[in-house]
C-alpha atoms as one frame of an Amber mdcrd trajectory, in Angstrom:
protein
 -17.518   4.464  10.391 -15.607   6.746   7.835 -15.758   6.597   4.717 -12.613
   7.839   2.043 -14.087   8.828  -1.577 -10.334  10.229  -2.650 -11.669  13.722
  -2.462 -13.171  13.876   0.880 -13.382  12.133   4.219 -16.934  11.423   5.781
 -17.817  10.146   9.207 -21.100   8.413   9.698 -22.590   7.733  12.834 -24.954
   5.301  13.968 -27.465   6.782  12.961 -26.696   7.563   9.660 -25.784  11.192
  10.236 -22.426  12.018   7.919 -19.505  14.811   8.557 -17.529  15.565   5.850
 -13.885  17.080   5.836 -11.913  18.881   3.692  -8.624  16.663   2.284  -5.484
  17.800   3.364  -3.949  20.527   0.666  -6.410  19.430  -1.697  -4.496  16.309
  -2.077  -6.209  12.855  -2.521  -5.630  10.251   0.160  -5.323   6.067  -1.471
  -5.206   4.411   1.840  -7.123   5.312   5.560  -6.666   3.921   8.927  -8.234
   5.416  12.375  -6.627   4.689  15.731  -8.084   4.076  19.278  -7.868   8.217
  20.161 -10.061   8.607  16.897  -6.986   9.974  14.756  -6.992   9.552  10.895
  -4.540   8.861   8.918  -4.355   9.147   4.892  -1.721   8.024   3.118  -1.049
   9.959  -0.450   0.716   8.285  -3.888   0.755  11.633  -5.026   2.880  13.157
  -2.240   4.167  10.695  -0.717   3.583  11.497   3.006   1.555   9.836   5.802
  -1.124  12.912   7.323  -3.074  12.495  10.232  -6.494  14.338  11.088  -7.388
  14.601  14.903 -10.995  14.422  16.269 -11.478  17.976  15.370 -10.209  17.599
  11.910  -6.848  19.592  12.157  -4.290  18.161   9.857  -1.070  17.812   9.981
   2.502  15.430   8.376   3.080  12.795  10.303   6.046  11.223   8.207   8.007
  11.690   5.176   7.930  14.752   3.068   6.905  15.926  -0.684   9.942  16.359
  -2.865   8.130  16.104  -6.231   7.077  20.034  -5.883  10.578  20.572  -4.977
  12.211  19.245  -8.083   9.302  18.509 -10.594   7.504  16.381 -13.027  10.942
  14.867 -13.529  11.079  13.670  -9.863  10.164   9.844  -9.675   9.425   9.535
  -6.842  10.655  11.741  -2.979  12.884   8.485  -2.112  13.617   6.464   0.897
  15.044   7.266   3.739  14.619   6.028   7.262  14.258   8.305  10.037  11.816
  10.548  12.263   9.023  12.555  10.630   9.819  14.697   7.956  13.272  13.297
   7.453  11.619   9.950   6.387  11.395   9.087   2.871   8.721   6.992   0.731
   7.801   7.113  -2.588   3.911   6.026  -3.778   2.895   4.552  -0.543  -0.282
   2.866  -1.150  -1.781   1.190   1.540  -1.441   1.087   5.590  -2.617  -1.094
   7.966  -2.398  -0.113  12.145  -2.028  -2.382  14.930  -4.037  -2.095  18.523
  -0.688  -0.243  19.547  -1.369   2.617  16.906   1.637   1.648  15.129   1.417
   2.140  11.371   2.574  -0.254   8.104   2.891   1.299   4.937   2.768  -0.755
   1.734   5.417   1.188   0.226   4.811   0.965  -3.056   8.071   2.259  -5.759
  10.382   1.372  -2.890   9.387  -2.100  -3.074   9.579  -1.925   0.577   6.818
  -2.168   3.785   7.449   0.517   6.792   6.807   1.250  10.229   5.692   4.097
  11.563   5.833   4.791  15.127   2.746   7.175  16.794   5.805   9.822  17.268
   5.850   9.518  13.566   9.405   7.921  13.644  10.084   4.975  10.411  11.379
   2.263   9.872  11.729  -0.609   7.387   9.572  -4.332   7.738  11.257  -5.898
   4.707  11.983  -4.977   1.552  15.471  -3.987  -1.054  14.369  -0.197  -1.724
  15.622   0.938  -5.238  16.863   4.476  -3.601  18.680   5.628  -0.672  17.408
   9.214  -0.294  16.031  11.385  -2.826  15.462   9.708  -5.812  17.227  11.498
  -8.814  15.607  14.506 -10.897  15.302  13.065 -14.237  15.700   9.376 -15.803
  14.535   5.912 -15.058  15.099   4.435 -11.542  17.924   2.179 -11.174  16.919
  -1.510 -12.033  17.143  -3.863  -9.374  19.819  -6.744 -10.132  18.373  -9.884
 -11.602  19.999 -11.420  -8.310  17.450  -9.521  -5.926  13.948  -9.630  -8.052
  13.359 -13.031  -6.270  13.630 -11.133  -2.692  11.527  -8.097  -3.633   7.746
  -7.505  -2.672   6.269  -4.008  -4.580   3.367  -4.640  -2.053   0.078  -3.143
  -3.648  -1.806  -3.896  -0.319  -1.371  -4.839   3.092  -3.035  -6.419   6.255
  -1.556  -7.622   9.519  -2.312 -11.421  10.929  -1.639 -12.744  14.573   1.568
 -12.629  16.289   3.152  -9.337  14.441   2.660 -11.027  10.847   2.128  -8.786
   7.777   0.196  -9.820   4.752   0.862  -8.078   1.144  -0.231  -8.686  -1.963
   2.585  -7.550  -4.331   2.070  -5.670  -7.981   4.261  -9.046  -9.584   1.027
 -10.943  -8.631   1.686 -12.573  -5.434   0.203 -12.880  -1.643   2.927 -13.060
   0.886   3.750 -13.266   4.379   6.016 -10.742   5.728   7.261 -12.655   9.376
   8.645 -10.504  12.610  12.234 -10.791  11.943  11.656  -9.476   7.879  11.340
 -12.944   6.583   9.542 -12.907   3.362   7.420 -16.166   2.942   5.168 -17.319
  -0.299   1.570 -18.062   0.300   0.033 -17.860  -2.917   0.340 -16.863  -6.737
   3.432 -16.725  -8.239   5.389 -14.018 -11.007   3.210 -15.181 -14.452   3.695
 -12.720 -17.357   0.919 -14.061 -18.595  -1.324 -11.766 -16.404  -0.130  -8.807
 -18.330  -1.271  -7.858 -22.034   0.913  -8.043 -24.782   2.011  -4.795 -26.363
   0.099  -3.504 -29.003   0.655  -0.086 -31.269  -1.840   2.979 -30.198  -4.722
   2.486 -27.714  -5.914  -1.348 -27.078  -8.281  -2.887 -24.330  -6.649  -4.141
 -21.560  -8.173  -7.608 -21.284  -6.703 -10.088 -18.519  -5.727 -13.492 -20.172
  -7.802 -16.617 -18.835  -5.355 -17.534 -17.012  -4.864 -14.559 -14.816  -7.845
 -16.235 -12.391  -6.818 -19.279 -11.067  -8.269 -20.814  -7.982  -5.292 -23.283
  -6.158  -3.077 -23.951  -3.571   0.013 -21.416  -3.154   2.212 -20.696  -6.071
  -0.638 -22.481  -8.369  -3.034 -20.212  -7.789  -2.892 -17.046 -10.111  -3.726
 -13.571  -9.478  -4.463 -10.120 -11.806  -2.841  -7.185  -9.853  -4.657  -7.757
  -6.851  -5.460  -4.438  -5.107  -7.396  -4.077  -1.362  -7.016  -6.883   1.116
  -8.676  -7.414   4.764  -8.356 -10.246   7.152 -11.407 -11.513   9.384 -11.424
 -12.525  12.740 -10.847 -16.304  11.686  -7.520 -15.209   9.788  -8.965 -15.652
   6.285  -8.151 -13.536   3.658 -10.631 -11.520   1.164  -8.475  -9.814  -1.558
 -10.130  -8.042  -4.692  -8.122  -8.923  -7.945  -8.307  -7.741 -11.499  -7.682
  -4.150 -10.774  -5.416  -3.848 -13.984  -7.818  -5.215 -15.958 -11.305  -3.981
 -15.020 -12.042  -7.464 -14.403 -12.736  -7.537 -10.810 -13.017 -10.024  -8.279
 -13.092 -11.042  -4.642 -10.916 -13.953  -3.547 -10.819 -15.643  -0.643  -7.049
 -17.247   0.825  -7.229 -19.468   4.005
């Protein structure tokens, strides 16, 4: 089993002995996966590149490549941009999941976008209307997606992947939704509710999720508070844990 604490990767074996390894470049990882050779990957928001740790814990960049030490604090994100390795772009990946043919999906955060990545470290894009194409710009706001498109978008926050090549995300807009084979983007649950997010208030005030924010129902009646982490069991339920933006935490369950 291994174990990511955001500063360091342990492995601990059967019988409870525990190996720890040094992060890559000091940098901390917000999403792991491990594939059948015993690989590691760690996925960082804060450089937004996919690394990968062999048995014997060398590291090395699998895909995409750090731009903000390039340009900056002004840099926004590095971008998006298809391609193989280090010509691939994301910006604040923040979750994978892998499949039993070591192929990789990045919830790709700011690009409002979820990826492939290939074992030769080639990407691609699932679904998704990325803000950016390439580097996104030094300084300034990224461009706002037109009113038209915010219906088709999915900011995934977490990801999972269900039989037959289906990808589950739960979406920073507070949604669950199912991503099919051919990019089809399908509702399952929650809906967009600004009532999940706290009104503005002058200087420092609690964030404290509405009572509404926790609603158990069927699809788009059901409500959800920026639901974070989500795994699937072997029966194809869902277990997602919601109220990350609010400290008020839960675990819900979607069948």
């Amino acid at each position: 089993m291994w174990v990511n604490t955001f500063q360091q990767l342990f492995k601990i074996a059967p019988d409870g002995t525990q190996t720890g390894f040094t992060p890559f470049a000091a940098q901390s990882g917000s999403a792991m996966v491990v594939d059948r050779a015993g690989n590691v990957y760690v996925v960082s928001e804060h450089d937004d590149t996919l690394h990968k740790m062999t048995p014997d814990g060398h590291w090395s960049v699998l895909a995409g490549s750090n731009l903000n030490a390039a340009v900056g604090s002004g840099l926004v994100g590095s971008g998006y941009q298809d391609g193989p390795g280090a010509q691939a772009l994301f910006r604040m990946p923040s979750d994978l999941a892998i499949d039993d043919r070591d192929v990789i999906y990045v919830a790709d955060s700011n690009n409002s976008a979820i990826r492939k990545v290939m074992p030769d470290g080639s990407v691609s894009t699932v679904a998704g209307k990325p803000i950016y194409q390439g580097p996104s710009p030094a300084s300034g706001s990224p461009t706002p997606i037109p009113s038209a498109l915010l219906a088709n978008t999915i900011s995934p926050s977490s990801i999972a992947l269900g039989p037959q090549g289906v990808v589950y995300a739960t979406t920073r807009d507070n949604r669950l939704v199912a991503v099919q084979v051919d990019g089809t983007v399908k509702l399952i649950a929650g809906d967009r509710v600004l009532g999940c997010e706290p009104a503005p208030c002058p200087g420092f005030c609690p964030s404290v999720a509405p009572v509404n924010c926790h609603v158990d129902a069927v699809g788009s009646a059901a409500r959800f508070a920026r639901p974070r982490c989500m795994v699937i069991d072997h029966a194809g339920a869902l277990y997602i844990l919601d109220g990350e933006r609010f400290g008020d935490l839960r675990i819900r369950k979607v069948v």
